Coordinates of C-alpha atoms and ligand atoms in Angstrom, one line a residue:
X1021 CA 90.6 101.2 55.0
X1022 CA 91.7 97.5 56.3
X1023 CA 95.5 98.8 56.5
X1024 CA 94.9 101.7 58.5
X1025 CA 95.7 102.1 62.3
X1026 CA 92.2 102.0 63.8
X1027 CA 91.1 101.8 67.5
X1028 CA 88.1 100.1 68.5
X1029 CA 86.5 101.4 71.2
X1030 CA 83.9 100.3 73.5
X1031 CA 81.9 102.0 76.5
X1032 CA 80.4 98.8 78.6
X1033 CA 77.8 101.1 80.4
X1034 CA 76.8 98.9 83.0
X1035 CA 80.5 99.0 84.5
X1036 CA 81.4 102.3 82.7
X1037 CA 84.9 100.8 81.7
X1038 CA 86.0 101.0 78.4
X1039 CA 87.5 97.8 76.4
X1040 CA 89.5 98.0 73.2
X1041 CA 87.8 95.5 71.1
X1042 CA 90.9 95.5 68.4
X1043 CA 93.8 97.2 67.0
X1044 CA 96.8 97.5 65.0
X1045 CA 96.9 96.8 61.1
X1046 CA 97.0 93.7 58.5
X1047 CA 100.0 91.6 58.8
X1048 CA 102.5 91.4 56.1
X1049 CA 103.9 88.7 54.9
X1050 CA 106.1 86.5 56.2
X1051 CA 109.7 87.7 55.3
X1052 CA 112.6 85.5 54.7
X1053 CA 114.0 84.5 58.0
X1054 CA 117.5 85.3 58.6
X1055 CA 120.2 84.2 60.7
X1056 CA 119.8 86.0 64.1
X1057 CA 123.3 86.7 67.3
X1058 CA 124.1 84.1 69.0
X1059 CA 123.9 83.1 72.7
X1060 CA 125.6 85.0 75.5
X1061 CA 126.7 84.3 78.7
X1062 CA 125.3 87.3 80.4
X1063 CA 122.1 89.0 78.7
X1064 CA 121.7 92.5 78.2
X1065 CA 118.8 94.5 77.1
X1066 CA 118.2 95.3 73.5
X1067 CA 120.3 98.5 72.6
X1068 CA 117.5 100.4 71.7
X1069 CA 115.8 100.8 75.1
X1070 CA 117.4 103.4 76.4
X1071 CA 115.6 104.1 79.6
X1072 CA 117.8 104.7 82.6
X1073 CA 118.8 105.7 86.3
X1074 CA 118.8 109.5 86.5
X1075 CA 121.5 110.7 88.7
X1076 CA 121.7 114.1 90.6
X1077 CA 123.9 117.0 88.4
X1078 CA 125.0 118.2 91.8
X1079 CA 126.3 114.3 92.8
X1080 CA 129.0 114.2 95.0
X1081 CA 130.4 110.3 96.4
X1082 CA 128.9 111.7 99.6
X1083 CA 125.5 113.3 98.4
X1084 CA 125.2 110.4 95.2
X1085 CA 122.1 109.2 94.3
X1086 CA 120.2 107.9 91.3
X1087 CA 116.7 107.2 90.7
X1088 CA 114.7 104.8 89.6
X1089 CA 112.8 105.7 86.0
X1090 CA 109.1 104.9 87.4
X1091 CA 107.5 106.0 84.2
X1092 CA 109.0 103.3 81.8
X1093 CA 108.5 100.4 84.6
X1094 CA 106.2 97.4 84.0
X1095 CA 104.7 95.3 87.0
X1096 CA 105.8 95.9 90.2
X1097 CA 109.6 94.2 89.9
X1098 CA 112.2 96.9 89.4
X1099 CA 115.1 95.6 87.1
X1100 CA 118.1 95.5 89.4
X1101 CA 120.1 97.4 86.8
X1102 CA 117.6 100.0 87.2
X1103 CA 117.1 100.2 91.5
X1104 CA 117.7 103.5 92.5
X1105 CA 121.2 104.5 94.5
X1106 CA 121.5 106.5 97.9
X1107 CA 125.2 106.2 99.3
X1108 CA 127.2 108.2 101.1
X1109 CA 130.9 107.2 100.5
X1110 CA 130.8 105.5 96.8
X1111 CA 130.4 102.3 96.1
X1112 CA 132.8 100.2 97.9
X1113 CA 133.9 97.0 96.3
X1114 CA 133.9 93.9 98.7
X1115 CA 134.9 90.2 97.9
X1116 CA 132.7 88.2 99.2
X1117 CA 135.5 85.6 99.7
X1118 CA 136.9 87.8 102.6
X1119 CA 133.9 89.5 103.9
X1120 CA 132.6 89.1 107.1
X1121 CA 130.0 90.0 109.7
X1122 CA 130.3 90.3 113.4
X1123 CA 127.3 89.9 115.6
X1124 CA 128.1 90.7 119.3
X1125 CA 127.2 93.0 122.6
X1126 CA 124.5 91.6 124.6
X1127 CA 124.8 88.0 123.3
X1128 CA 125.6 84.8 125.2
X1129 CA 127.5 84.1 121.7
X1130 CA 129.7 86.8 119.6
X1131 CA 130.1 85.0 116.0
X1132 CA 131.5 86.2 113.2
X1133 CA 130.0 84.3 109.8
X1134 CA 131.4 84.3 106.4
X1135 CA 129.2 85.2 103.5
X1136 CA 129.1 80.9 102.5
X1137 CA 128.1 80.5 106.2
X1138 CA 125.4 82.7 105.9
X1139 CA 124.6 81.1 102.7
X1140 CA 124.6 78.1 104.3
X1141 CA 121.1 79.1 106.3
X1142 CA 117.9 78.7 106.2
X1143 CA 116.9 81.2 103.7
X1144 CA 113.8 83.4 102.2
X1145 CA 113.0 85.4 99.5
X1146 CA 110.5 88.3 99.7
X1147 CA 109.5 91.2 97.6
X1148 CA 109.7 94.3 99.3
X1149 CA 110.2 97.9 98.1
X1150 CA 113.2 100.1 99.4
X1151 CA 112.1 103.8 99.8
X1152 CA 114.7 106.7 101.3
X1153 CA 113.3 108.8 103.4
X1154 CA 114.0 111.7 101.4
X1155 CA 111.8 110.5 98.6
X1156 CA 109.2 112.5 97.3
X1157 CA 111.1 115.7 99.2
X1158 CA 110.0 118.4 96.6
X1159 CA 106.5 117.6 97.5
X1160 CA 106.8 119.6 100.6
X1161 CA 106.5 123.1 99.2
X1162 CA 106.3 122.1 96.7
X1163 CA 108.5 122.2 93.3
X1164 CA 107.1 121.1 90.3
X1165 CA 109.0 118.2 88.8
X1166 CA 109.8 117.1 85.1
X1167 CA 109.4 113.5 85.4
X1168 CA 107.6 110.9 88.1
X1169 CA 111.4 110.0 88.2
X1170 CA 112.9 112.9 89.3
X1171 CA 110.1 113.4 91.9
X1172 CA 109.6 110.0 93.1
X1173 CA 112.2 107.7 91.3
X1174 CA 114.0 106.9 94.7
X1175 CA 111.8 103.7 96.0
X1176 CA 112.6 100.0 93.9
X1177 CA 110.8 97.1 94.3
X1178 CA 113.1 93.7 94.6
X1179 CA 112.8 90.2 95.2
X1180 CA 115.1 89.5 98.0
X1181 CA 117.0 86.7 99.4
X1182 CA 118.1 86.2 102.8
X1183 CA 118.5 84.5 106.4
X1184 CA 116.0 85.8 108.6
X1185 CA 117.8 87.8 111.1
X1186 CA 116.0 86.1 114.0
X1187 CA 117.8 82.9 113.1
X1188 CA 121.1 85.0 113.3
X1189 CA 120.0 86.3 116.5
X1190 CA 119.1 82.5 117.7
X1191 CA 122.3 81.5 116.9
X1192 CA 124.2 84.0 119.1
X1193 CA 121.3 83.9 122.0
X1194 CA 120.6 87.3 122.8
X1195 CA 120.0 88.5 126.4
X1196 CA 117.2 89.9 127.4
X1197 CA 118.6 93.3 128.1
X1198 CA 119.2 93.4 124.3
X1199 CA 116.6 95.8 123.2
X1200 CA 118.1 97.2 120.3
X1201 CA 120.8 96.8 117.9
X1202 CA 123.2 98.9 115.7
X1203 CA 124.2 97.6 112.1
X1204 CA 127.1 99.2 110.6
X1205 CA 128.1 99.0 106.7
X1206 CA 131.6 98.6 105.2
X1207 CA 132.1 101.9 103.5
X1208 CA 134.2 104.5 104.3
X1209 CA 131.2 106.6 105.8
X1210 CA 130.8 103.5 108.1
X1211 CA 126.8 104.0 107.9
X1212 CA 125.4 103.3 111.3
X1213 CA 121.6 103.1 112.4
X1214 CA 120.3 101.9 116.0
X1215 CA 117.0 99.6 115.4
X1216 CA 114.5 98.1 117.6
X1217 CA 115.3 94.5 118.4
X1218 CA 111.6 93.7 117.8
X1219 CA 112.1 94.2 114.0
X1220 CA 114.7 91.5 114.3
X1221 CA 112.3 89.1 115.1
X1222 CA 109.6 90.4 112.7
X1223 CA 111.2 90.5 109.2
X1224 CA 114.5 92.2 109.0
X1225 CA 116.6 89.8 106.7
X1226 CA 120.5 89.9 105.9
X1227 CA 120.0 89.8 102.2
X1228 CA 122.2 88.1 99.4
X1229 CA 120.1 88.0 96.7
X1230 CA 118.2 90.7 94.6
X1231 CA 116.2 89.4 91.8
X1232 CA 117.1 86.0 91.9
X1233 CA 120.7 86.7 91.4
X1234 CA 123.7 88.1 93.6
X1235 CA 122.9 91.9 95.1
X1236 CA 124.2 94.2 92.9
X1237 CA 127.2 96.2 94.3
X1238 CA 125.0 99.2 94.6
X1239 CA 122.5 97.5 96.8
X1240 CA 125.3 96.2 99.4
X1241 CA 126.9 93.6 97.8
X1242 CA 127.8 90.7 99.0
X1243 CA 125.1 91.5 102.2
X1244 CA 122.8 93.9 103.3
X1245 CA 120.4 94.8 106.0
X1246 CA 116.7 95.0 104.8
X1247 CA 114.2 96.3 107.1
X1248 CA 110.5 95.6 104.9
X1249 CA 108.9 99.0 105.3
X1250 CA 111.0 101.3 106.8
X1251 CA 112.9 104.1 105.6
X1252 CA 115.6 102.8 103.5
X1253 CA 118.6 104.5 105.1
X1254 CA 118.1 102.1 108.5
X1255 CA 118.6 99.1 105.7
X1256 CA 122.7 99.1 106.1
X1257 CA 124.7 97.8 102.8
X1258 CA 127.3 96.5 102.8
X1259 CA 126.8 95.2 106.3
X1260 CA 129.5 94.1 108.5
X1261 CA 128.8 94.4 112.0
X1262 CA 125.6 93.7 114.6
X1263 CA 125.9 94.9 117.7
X1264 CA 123.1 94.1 120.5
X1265 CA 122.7 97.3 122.9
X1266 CA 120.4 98.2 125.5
X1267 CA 119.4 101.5 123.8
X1268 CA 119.4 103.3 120.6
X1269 CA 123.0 105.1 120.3
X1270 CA 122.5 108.2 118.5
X1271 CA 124.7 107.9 115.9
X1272 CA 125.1 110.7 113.1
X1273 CA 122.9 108.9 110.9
X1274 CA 120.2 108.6 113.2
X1275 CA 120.6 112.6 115.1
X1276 CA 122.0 114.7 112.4
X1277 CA 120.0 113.5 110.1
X1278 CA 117.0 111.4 109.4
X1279 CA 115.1 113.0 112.1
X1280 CA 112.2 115.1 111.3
X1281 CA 111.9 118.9 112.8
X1282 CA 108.5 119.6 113.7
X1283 CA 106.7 123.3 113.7
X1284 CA 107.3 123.7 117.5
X1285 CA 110.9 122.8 117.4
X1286 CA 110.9 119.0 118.9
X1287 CA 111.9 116.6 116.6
X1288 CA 110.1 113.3 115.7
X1289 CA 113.2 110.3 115.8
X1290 CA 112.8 107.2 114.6
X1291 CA 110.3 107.8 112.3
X1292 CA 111.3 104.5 110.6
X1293 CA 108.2 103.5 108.9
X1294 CA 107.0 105.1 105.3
X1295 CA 103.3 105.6 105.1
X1296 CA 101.5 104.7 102.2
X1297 CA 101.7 106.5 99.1
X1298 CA 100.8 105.8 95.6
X1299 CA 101.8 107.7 92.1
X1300 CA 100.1 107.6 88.9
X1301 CA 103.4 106.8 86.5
X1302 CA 101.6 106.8 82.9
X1303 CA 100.3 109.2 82.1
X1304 CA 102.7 111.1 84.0
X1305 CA 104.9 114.3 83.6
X1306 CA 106.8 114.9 80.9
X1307 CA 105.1 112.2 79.3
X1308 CA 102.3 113.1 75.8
X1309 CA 99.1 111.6 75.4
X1310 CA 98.2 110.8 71.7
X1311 CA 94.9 111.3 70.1
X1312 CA 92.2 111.4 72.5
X1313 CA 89.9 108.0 73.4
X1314 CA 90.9 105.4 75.5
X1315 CA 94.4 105.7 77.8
X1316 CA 95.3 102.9 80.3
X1317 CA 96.2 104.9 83.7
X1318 CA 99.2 103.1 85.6
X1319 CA 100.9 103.5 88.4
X1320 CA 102.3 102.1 91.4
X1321 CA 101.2 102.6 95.3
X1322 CA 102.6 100.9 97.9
X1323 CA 102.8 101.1 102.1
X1324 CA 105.5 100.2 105.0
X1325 CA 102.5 99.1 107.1
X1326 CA 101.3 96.5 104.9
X1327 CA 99.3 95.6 101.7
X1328 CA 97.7 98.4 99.8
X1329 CA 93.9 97.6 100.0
X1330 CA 92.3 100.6 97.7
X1331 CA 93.9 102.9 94.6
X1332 CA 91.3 105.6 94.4
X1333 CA 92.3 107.4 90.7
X1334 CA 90.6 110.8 90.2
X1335 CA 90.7 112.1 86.7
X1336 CA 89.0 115.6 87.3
X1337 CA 91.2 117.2 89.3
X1338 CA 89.8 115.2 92.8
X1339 CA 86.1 116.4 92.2
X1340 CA 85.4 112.7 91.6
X1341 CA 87.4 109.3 92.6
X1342 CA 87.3 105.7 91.0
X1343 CA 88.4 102.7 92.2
X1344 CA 91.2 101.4 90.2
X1345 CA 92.1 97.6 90.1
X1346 CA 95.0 96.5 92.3
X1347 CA 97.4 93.9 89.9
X1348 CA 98.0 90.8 91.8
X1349 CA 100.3 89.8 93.7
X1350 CA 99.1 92.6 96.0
X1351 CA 101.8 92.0 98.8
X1352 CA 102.5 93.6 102.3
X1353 CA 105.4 96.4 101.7
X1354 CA 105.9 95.9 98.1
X1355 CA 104.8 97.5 95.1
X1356 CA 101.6 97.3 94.1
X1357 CA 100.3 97.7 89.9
X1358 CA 97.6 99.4 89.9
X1359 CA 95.2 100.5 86.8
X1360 CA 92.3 102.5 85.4
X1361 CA 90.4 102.6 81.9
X1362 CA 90.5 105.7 80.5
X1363 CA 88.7 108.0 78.3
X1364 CA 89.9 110.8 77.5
X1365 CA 88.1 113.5 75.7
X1366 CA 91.1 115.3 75.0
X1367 CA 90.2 118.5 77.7
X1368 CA 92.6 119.9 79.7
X1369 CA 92.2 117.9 82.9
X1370 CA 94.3 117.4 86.7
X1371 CA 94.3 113.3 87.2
X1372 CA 95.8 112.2 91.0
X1373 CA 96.2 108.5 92.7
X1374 CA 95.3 108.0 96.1
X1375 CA 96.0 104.9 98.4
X1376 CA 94.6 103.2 101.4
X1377 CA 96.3 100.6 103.1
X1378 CA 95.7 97.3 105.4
X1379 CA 95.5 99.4 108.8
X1380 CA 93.1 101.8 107.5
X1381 CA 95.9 104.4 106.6
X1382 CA 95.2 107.0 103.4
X1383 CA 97.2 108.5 102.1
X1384 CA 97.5 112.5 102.7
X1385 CA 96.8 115.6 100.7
X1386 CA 99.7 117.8 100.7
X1387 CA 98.0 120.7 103.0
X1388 CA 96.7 118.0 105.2
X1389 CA 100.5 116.4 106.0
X1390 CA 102.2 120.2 106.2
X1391 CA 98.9 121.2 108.6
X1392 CA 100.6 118.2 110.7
X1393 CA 104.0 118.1 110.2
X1394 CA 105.4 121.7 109.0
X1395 CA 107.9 122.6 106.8
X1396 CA 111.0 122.7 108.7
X1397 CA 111.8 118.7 107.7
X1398 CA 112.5 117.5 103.9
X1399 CA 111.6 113.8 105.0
X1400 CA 108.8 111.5 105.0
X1401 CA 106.3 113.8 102.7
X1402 CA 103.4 111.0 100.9
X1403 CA 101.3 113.8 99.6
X1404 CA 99.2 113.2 96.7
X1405 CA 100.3 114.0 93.2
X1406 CA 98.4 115.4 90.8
X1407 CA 99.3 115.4 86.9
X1408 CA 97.9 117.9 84.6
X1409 CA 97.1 117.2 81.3
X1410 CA 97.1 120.0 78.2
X1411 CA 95.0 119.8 75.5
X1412 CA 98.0 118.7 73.1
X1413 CA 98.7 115.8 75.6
X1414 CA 101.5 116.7 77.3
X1415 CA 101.6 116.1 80.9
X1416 CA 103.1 118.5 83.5
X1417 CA 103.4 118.1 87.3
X1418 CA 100.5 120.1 88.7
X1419 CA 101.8 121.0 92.0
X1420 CA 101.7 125.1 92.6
Ligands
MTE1707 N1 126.5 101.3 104.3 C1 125.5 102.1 103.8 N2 124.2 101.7 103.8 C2 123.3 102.5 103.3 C3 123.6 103.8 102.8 C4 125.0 104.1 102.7 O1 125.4 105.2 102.3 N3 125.9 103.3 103.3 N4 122.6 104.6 102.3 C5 121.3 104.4 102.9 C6 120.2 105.1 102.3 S1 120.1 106.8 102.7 C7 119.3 104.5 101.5 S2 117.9 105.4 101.0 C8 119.4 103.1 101.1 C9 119.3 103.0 99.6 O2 119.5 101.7 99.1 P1 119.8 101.4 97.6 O3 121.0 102.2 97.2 O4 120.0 99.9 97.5 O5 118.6 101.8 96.8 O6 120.6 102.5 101.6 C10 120.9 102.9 102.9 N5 122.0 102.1 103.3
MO1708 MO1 118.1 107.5 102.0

């Protein structure tokens, strides 16, 4: 029947990847055309997409967080409207006409710019995922999840705009003795971490601009510390003050928290870089399959270290791995698309993502990184996930 919804499938044997030669049905014909809205200042999605940022039920202003819906994403930007939220005092809201940021301590030059001065400076833009730390924390021992979002959803993936911090740093000559700095945010909790001063010079940028416009309040509005790679609590919104210390200076951030208990009761600190991990987002949990036959698999992988080099996709619960094409750009410390023809013959099956990155990292299995680690931290777990898949289609998280 020409009008029926038919899927055309080939198996190219040599490759063993399987190409959908057509589909859909016979095109009507054309309808009367009809006046459509008219232009708008300020565009908005259409109202009947209706995927979102799911926040916490137990969100306080100091506990708040949202996440980022991995599952519905496309490519590797994340919509700005759709970044997922850590903060730990609300949302403050700053005018960037009166906002200011102090650089001082070991400099030959304290200066205090204006957000237009900063402006005013050479400037990048970069893509570069934000990950929290915390990410991924159900993993541990572990809990299944109902969605890639409410497992993994806090990590985004922006284009950013900036001055380099190393021409801020320049600008106010800092002395050699300066081996780290402090970056404090505006909001109440006053958000302090102590970074190296190497990372100053590497990439760290004071960033303006997410997705080609303004940051959104959320993300630090009107500037923000971004730190490509590391654990996205040491990236400071809302940024209003550098200072350039000898030493790191233990704030609460940085001792109370974000510092990872190990087994025999020392504690890793400064564990600022997130290892690679990559996530299979369709199909993923609490997603359904349709009929069985052929099934794109998606998902995302990405490392702090660098450029994801290899997204191994198993669809047999790991007894077998295939390489899956990596979506260009590939870039260091961003996102990366990555995708796998699929088959499915419509048994019950476990399908799982693994990564490999630039400096010869892959990424753990879960007993391998509690072996290492323990269980006595929540942060910093990159353990692969594995999906199952039930004869009807649905997908659950397979973790046990
Ligand atoms: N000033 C300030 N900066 C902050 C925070 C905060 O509460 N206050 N939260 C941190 C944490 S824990 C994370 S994970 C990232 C989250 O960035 P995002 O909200 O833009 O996703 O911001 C970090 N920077
Ligand atoms: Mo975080």
């Amino acid at each position: 029947m020409e009008n029926s919804r038919r899927w055309f499938l080939r198996a190219l044997s040599a490759s063993g990847a399987a190409v959908m030669a057509a589909c859909g049905r016979r095109a009507p014909e054309e309808p009367p055309s009809l006046l459509g809205s008219p232009v708008k200042p300020y565009g908005e999605r259409s109202p009947l997409e209706q995927t979102a940022r799911r926040i916490a039920d137990t969100s306080t202003p100091e506990a708040a967080a949202s996440r980022t819906p991995l599952q519905d994403l496309n490519g590797m930007i994340t919509p700005s409207s759709l970044h997922f939220e850590r903060h730990h005092a609300g949302v403050p809201g700053l005018d960037p006409a009166r906002h200011e940021l102090m650089i001082h301590g070991l400099v030959d030059r304290p200066l205090i710019f204006t957000v237009d001065e900063l402006k005013r400076l050479p400037s990048v833009s970069r893509i570069y995922f934000v990950e929290c730390s915390g990410n991924s924390r159900t993993g541990w021992r572990p809990v299944p999840q109902p969605s890639a979002q409410a497992g993994h959803g806090l990590t985004s993936c922006s284009n950013w705009t900036g001055v380099p911090l190393s021409v801020l740093f320049k600008e106010v000559g800092v002395q050699p003795s300066g081996r780290w700095f402090i970056a404090e945010g505006a909001d109440a909790c006053r958000m302090m971490r102590s970074i190296p001063i190497e990372k100053a010079w590497d990439d760290a940028l004071v960033a303006y601009g997410q997705n080609g416009e303004a940051l959104r309040p959320e993300q630090g509005y009107p500037i923000r510390l971004m730190l490509p790679g590391w654990e996205g609590n040491a990236s400071v919104k809302w940024l209003r003050r550098i200072k350039v210390v000898d030493a790191p200076v233990m704030a609460r951030d940085e001792t109370s928290k974000y510092t990872d208990l190990m087994p025999d009761g020392r504690a890793r600190q400064f564990t600022f870089l997130m290892e690679a991990k990559s996530l299979i987002t369709r199909p993923s949990a609490g997603q359904k399959l349709g009929a069985p036959g052929f099934h794109e698999i998606s998902g995302l992988a990405w490392s702090g270290a660098g450029a994801i080099t290899r997204v191994e996709v198993s669809t047999d619960g790991g007894a077998t791995w295939a390489d899956a094409q990596l979506q260009a750009p590939v870039l260091a410390k961003a996102h990366t698309r990555f995708t796998l023809p699929w088959r499915w013959d419509g048994r019950e099956t476990v399908i799982a993502a693994r990564c490999t990155d630039e400096s010869g990292y892959v990424q753990p299995t879960r007993e391998a990184l509690v072996a290492e680690r323990g269980l006595n931290s929540d942060y910093h777990c990159n353990a692969i996930q594995h999906w199952k898949i039930h004869m009807d289609g649905t997908v659950v998280d397979a973790a046990v």
